[in-house]
C-alpha cells in the first residue's frame, strides 16, 4: 500500500447496513425475513408505543420469528436504532422551484418545516441520542440540502455548517416542546390547546403585580393567551442574525469578527480573578435567596390581608 492510498474506514455495522455495504447473511430462518422488514416492524412499534417499547425480542415477536433469528441480520439494538432513524427521517424535500436559488432564507425555512413534520410523524426520533456529525445517507442528504440552500451566500464552508447547527438546534427545541405538549395532553385526555388555556388561567390568578411586576404586565397584555407561535418568531430572528452576519461578510469583515475574545491563559489562571469570580457567584446566590425570602413574605402578607378582610 502506497502513502497515497486512502485507508478505508471500518464502519460500524449499523452504518454499513445504512449504506448497503454490509455483508448480508448467507442464510436465514425463512426467505421472507429481511433487514427492511425488521426495520419496518421496529418503526411501527415506535410510532405506536414509543422508542422504549422497541426491543429485539419485541420486533421478532411482531414478525413471528425468534429473537436469535434477528441477530443474523441486525447484530445489536444500536444498529437497529441507526436504521430506524435513517428510515424515520427519510429524504429532505426537493427545492421549491418557485423559490429563487438565492433565497437562502426561504429554502432553509422550507427544509426546517419539513424537519418539524418528520418529528411530528415520528416523535421517537427525538429520543435517539445525537452522537456527533451524522454519517448515514439520509442524514447527510438533509445536511447537503441545507448547505446547498446557503451556496449563494458569502459565508465560508465552516460558517455554513455553523448556520445549519444553529437552525437545527432551534428546530430540535421546538420539536421537543411540541412533543412534551402532546404527551401531557394524551395522558390527561385533553387537547394540547387546553394545556395552554389552563396555564394562562393559573398565571392570571397567581401572578401579582407586587411579586412579579414584569411578568404581570405580560399576562395583562395577553401574551400567554393569544395564539401566536413563539417558535416561528424565534426561527425568523435566527435568520435575521445570520443575514446581518452575511452582510458583514459581504462587506469584507473577517470570518471571526463576531467571535468572543478569549482571556489570556495567564489572566484566567490568576488567583485574584478566580477569587473575584467566586465572590460574584456567592453574591448572586445570596441575592437569589433574598428574593426567595421576599416572595415568601409577600405571599404571607397577602394571605393575612385576605384573612383580615373576611
Coordinates of C-alpha atoms in Angstrom, one line a residue:
X1 CA 0.0 0.0 0.0
X2 CA 1.5 3.4 -1.0
X3 CA 1.3 6.5 1.1
X4 CA -1.2 8.0 -1.4
X5 CA -3.7 5.1 -1.0
X6 CA -6.6 6.2 1.3
X7 CA -7.4 3.9 4.1
X8 CA -11.0 2.9 4.0
X9 CA -12.5 3.3 7.5
X10 CA -14.1 0.4 9.3
X11 CA -17.7 1.1 9.5
X12 CA -20.0 0.2 12.5
X13 CA -22.4 -2.5 11.2
X14 CA -25.4 -0.2 11.5
X15 CA -23.8 2.5 9.4
X16 CA -22.6 -0.1 6.9
X17 CA -26.1 -1.5 6.7
X18 CA -27.5 2.0 6.1
X19 CA -25.0 2.4 3.2
X20 CA -25.8 -1.0 1.8
X21 CA -22.2 -2.2 2.1
X22 CA -22.6 -4.7 4.9
X23 CA -22.4 -8.4 4.1
X24 CA -25.9 -10.0 4.1
X25 CA -26.5 -13.2 6.0
X26 CA -25.9 -16.3 3.9
X27 CA -29.0 -17.9 5.1
X28 CA -31.9 -17.0 7.3
X29 CA -34.8 -18.8 9.0
X30 CA -37.0 -18.1 6.1
X31 CA -36.7 -16.3 2.8
X32 CA -39.3 -13.7 3.9
X33 CA -37.0 -12.3 6.6
X34 CA -35.0 -9.2 5.6
X35 CA -33.4 -6.1 7.2
X36 CA -36.1 -4.0 5.6
X37 CA -38.9 -6.0 7.3
X38 CA -37.1 -5.8 10.6
X39 CA -36.8 -2.0 10.4
X40 CA -40.4 -1.6 9.2
X41 CA -41.6 -3.6 12.2
X42 CA -39.4 -1.6 14.7
X43 CA -40.6 1.7 13.3
X44 CA -44.2 0.6 13.5
X45 CA -43.8 -0.3 17.2
X46 CA -42.0 3.0 17.9
X47 CA -44.7 5.0 16.2
X48 CA -47.4 3.3 18.2
X49 CA -45.8 3.0 21.6
X50 CA -42.5 5.0 21.7
X51 CA -38.9 4.0 21.4
X52 CA -38.8 2.4 24.8
X53 CA -41.1 -0.3 23.5
X54 CA -38.7 -1.4 20.9
X55 CA -36.5 -4.4 21.7
X56 CA -35.1 -7.2 19.6
X57 CA -37.4 -9.7 21.2
X58 CA -40.5 -7.5 20.6
X59 CA -39.6 -6.9 17.0
X60 CA -39.0 -10.6 16.5
X61 CA -42.3 -11.4 18.1
X62 CA -44.2 -9.0 15.8
X63 CA -42.7 -10.7 12.8
X64 CA -43.3 -14.2 14.1
X65 CA -39.7 -15.2 14.5
X66 CA -37.3 -16.0 17.3
X67 CA -35.1 -13.2 18.7
X68 CA -31.9 -15.1 17.7
X69 CA -33.1 -15.2 14.1
X70 CA -33.0 -11.3 14.0
X71 CA -29.3 -11.3 15.0
X72 CA -28.4 -12.9 11.7
X73 CA -29.4 -9.6 10.1
X74 CA -29.0 -6.9 12.8
X75 CA -26.4 -7.8 15.4
X76 CA -27.3 -5.3 18.1
X77 CA -30.1 -3.0 19.1
X78 CA -27.8 0.1 18.5
X79 CA -27.5 -1.0 14.9
X80 CA -31.3 -1.2 14.7
X81 CA -31.7 2.3 16.1
X82 CA -29.3 3.6 13.4
X83 CA -31.5 2.0 10.7
X84 CA -34.7 3.2 12.3
X85 CA -33.5 6.7 12.4
X86 CA -32.4 6.5 8.8
X87 CA -35.8 5.3 7.7
X88 CA -37.7 7.7 10.0
X89 CA -36.1 10.9 8.8
X90 CA -36.3 9.9 5.1
X91 CA -35.1 12.3 2.4
X92 CA -35.3 16.1 2.5
X93 CA -37.8 17.8 0.2
X94 CA -36.8 18.9 -3.2
X95 CA -36.2 22.6 -3.5
X96 CA -39.3 24.6 -4.3
X97 CA -39.0 25.7 -8.0
X98 CA -41.0 28.8 -7.1
X99 CA -38.1 30.0 -4.8
X100 CA -35.2 31.9 -6.2
X101 CA -32.0 29.8 -5.7
X102 CA -30.5 32.9 -3.9
X103 CA -33.4 32.9 -1.4
X104 CA -31.5 31.1 1.3
X105 CA -33.9 32.1 4.0
X106 CA -37.0 30.7 2.1
X107 CA -35.2 27.5 1.3
X108 CA -33.9 26.9 4.8
X109 CA -37.4 27.7 6.1
X110 CA -38.9 25.1 3.8
X111 CA -36.4 22.5 4.9
X112 CA -37.0 23.4 8.6
X113 CA -40.7 23.0 8.3
X114 CA -40.1 19.6 6.7
X115 CA -37.9 18.6 9.6
X116 CA -40.7 19.6 12.1
X117 CA -43.2 17.4 10.2
X118 CA -40.8 14.4 10.3
X119 CA -40.6 14.8 14.1
X120 CA -44.4 15.1 14.4
X121 CA -44.8 11.8 12.4
X122 CA -42.1 10.0 14.3
X123 CA -41.6 11.7 17.7
X124 CA -39.4 8.9 19.0
X125 CA -36.6 10.2 16.8
X126 CA -36.1 12.8 19.5
X127 CA -35.2 10.0 21.9
X128 CA -32.3 8.8 19.8
X129 CA -29.0 10.3 21.2
X130 CA -27.1 12.7 19.0
X131 CA -23.6 11.3 18.5
X132 CA -21.7 13.8 16.5
X133 CA -21.8 14.5 12.8
X134 CA -24.3 12.2 11.0
X135 CA -22.7 9.7 8.7
X136 CA -25.7 7.8 7.2
X137 CA -27.1 8.6 3.7
X138 CA -30.4 10.2 4.6
X139 CA -28.9 12.3 7.4
X140 CA -26.2 13.5 5.1
X141 CA -28.9 14.3 2.4
X142 CA -30.6 16.7 4.9
X143 CA -27.2 18.4 5.6
X144 CA -26.4 18.6 2.0
X145 CA -29.8 20.2 1.2
X146 CA -29.2 22.9 3.9
X147 CA -25.7 23.6 2.7
X148 CA -27.0 23.9 -0.9
X149 CA -29.5 26.5 0.3
X150 CA -26.6 28.5 1.6
X151 CA -24.5 28.0 -1.5
X152 CA -25.1 31.5 -2.9
X153 CA -24.2 33.3 0.3
X154 CA -20.9 35.0 1.2
X155 CA -20.4 32.6 4.1
X156 CA -17.4 30.2 4.0
X157 CA -17.9 26.5 4.4
X158 CA -17.3 26.5 8.1
X159 CA -19.8 29.2 8.7
X160 CA -22.4 27.4 6.6
X161 CA -22.1 24.3 8.7
X162 CA -22.4 26.5 11.9
X163 CA -25.6 28.1 10.5
X164 CA -27.0 24.6 10.0
X165 CA -26.3 23.7 13.6
X166 CA -27.9 27.0 14.7
X167 CA -31.1 26.4 12.7
X168 CA -31.4 22.6 13.5
X169 CA -30.9 23.4 17.2
X170 CA -33.9 25.8 17.1
X171 CA -36.0 23.2 15.3
X172 CA -34.9 20.4 17.7
X173 CA -36.0 22.6 20.6
X174 CA -39.4 23.3 19.0
X175 CA -40.0 19.7 18.3
X176 CA -39.1 18.7 21.9
X177 CA -41.6 21.3 23.3
X178 CA -44.3 20.3 20.9
X179 CA -43.8 16.6 21.8
X180 CA -44.0 17.3 25.5
X181 CA -47.3 19.0 25.0
X182 CA -48.6 16.0 23.0
X183 CA -47.5 13.6 25.7
X184 CA -49.1 15.7 28.5
X185 CA -52.3 16.2 26.6
X186 CA -52.6 12.5 25.7
X187 CA -52.0 11.5 29.4
X188 CA -54.7 13.9 30.5
X189 CA -57.1 13.0 27.7
X190 CA -57.3 16.7 26.5
X191 CA -56.4 18.8 23.6
X192 CA -53.0 20.5 23.6
X193 CA -54.6 23.9 23.5
X194 CA -56.3 23.1 26.8
X195 CA -52.9 22.9 28.4
X196 CA -52.1 26.5 27.4
X197 CA -55.5 27.7 28.4
X198 CA -55.1 26.1 31.9
X199 CA -51.6 27.6 32.3
X200 CA -52.8 31.0 31.2
X201 CA -55.7 30.9 33.8
X202 CA -53.2 29.9 36.6
X203 CA -50.8 32.7 35.6
X204 CA -53.7 35.2 35.6
X205 CA -54.8 34.0 39.1
X206 CA -51.4 33.7 40.9
X207 CA -49.1 36.2 39.2
X208 CA -49.4 39.5 41.1
X209 CA -48.0 42.9 40.2
X210 CA -46.4 43.1 43.6
X211 CA -44.5 39.9 43.4
X212 CA -43.8 39.6 39.6
X213 CA -44.4 43.1 38.1
X214 CA -42.8 42.5 34.7
X215 CA -44.5 39.1 34.3
X216 CA -47.8 40.6 35.4
X217 CA -47.6 43.1 32.6
X218 CA -47.0 40.3 30.1
X219 CA -50.1 38.4 31.5
X220 CA -52.2 41.6 31.2
X221 CA -51.1 42.1 27.7
X222 CA -52.5 38.6 26.8
X223 CA -49.1 37.2 25.8
X224 CA -49.9 33.8 27.3
X225 CA -53.4 33.6 26.0
X226 CA -53.0 34.6 22.3
X227 CA -52.4 32.1 19.5
X228 CA -49.1 33.5 18.2
X229 CA -46.3 31.0 17.5
X230 CA -43.3 32.0 19.5
X231 CA -41.1 29.4 17.7
X232 CA -41.9 31.0 14.3
X233 CA -40.7 34.3 15.8
X234 CA -37.5 32.6 17.1
X235 CA -36.6 31.0 13.8
X236 CA -37.1 34.2 11.9
X237 CA -34.8 36.1 14.4
X238 CA -32.2 33.4 13.9
X239 CA -32.4 34.1 10.2
X240 CA -32.2 37.8 10.9
X241 CA -29.0 37.3 12.8
X242 CA -27.5 35.2 10.1
X243 CA -28.5 37.8 7.5
X244 CA -26.6 40.5 9.5
X245 CA -23.6 38.4 9.6
X246 CA -23.8 37.7 5.9
X247 CA -23.9 41.5 5.2
X248 CA -20.8 41.9 7.3
X249 CA -19.0 39.2 5.5
X250 CA -20.1 40.6 2.1
X251 CA -18.6 44.0 3.2
X252 CA -15.3 42.3 3.9
X253 CA -15.4 41.6 7.6
X254 CA -13.2 38.6 8.6
X255 CA -14.8 35.3 9.4
X256 CA -14.1 35.5 13.1
X257 CA -15.1 39.2 13.5
X258 CA -18.0 38.2 15.7
X259 CA -16.1 35.7 17.8
X260 CA -16.0 36.4 21.5
X261 CA -12.4 37.4 22.6
X262 CA -10.8 35.0 25.0
X263 CA -8.8 35.9 28.0
X264 CA -5.2 35.2 28.0
X265 CA -4.3 32.0 29.9
X266 CA -2.2 33.9 32.5
X267 CA -5.2 36.1 33.3
X268 CA -7.6 33.2 33.6
X269 CA -5.3 31.4 35.9
X270 CA -4.7 34.5 38.1
X271 CA -5.7 33.7 41.7
X272 CA -7.3 37.1 42.2
X273 CA -9.5 36.6 39.1
X274 CA -10.7 33.2 40.4
X275 CA -11.4 34.6 43.8
X276 CA -13.4 37.6 42.3
X277 CA -15.5 35.2 40.2
X278 CA -16.2 33.0 43.2
X279 CA -17.3 36.1 45.2
X280 CA -19.6 37.1 42.4
X281 CA -21.2 33.6 42.3
X282 CA -21.7 33.7 46.1
X283 CA -23.2 37.2 45.9
X284 CA -25.6 36.0 43.2
X285 CA -26.7 33.1 45.3
X286 CA -27.3 35.3 48.3
X287 CA -29.4 37.6 46.1
X288 CA -31.5 34.7 44.8
X289 CA -32.0 33.5 48.4
X290 CA -33.1 37.0 49.5
X291 CA -35.5 37.3 46.6
X292 CA -37.0 33.9 47.6
X293 CA -37.5 35.2 51.2
X294 CA -39.1 38.4 49.9
X295 CA -41.5 36.5 47.7
X296 CA -42.5 34.2 50.6
X297 CA -43.0 37.3 52.9
X298 CA -45.2 38.9 50.2
X299 CA -47.3 35.8 49.9
X300 CA -47.8 35.6 53.7
X301 CA -48.7 39.3 53.8
X302 CA -51.3 38.9 51.1
X303 CA -52.8 35.8 52.8
X304 CA -53.0 37.8 56.1
X305 CA -54.8 40.6 54.4
X306 CA -57.2 38.1 52.8
X307 CA -58.0 36.6 56.2
X308 CA -58.5 40.1 57.8
X309 CA -60.9 41.1 55.1
X310 CA -63.1 38.1 55.9

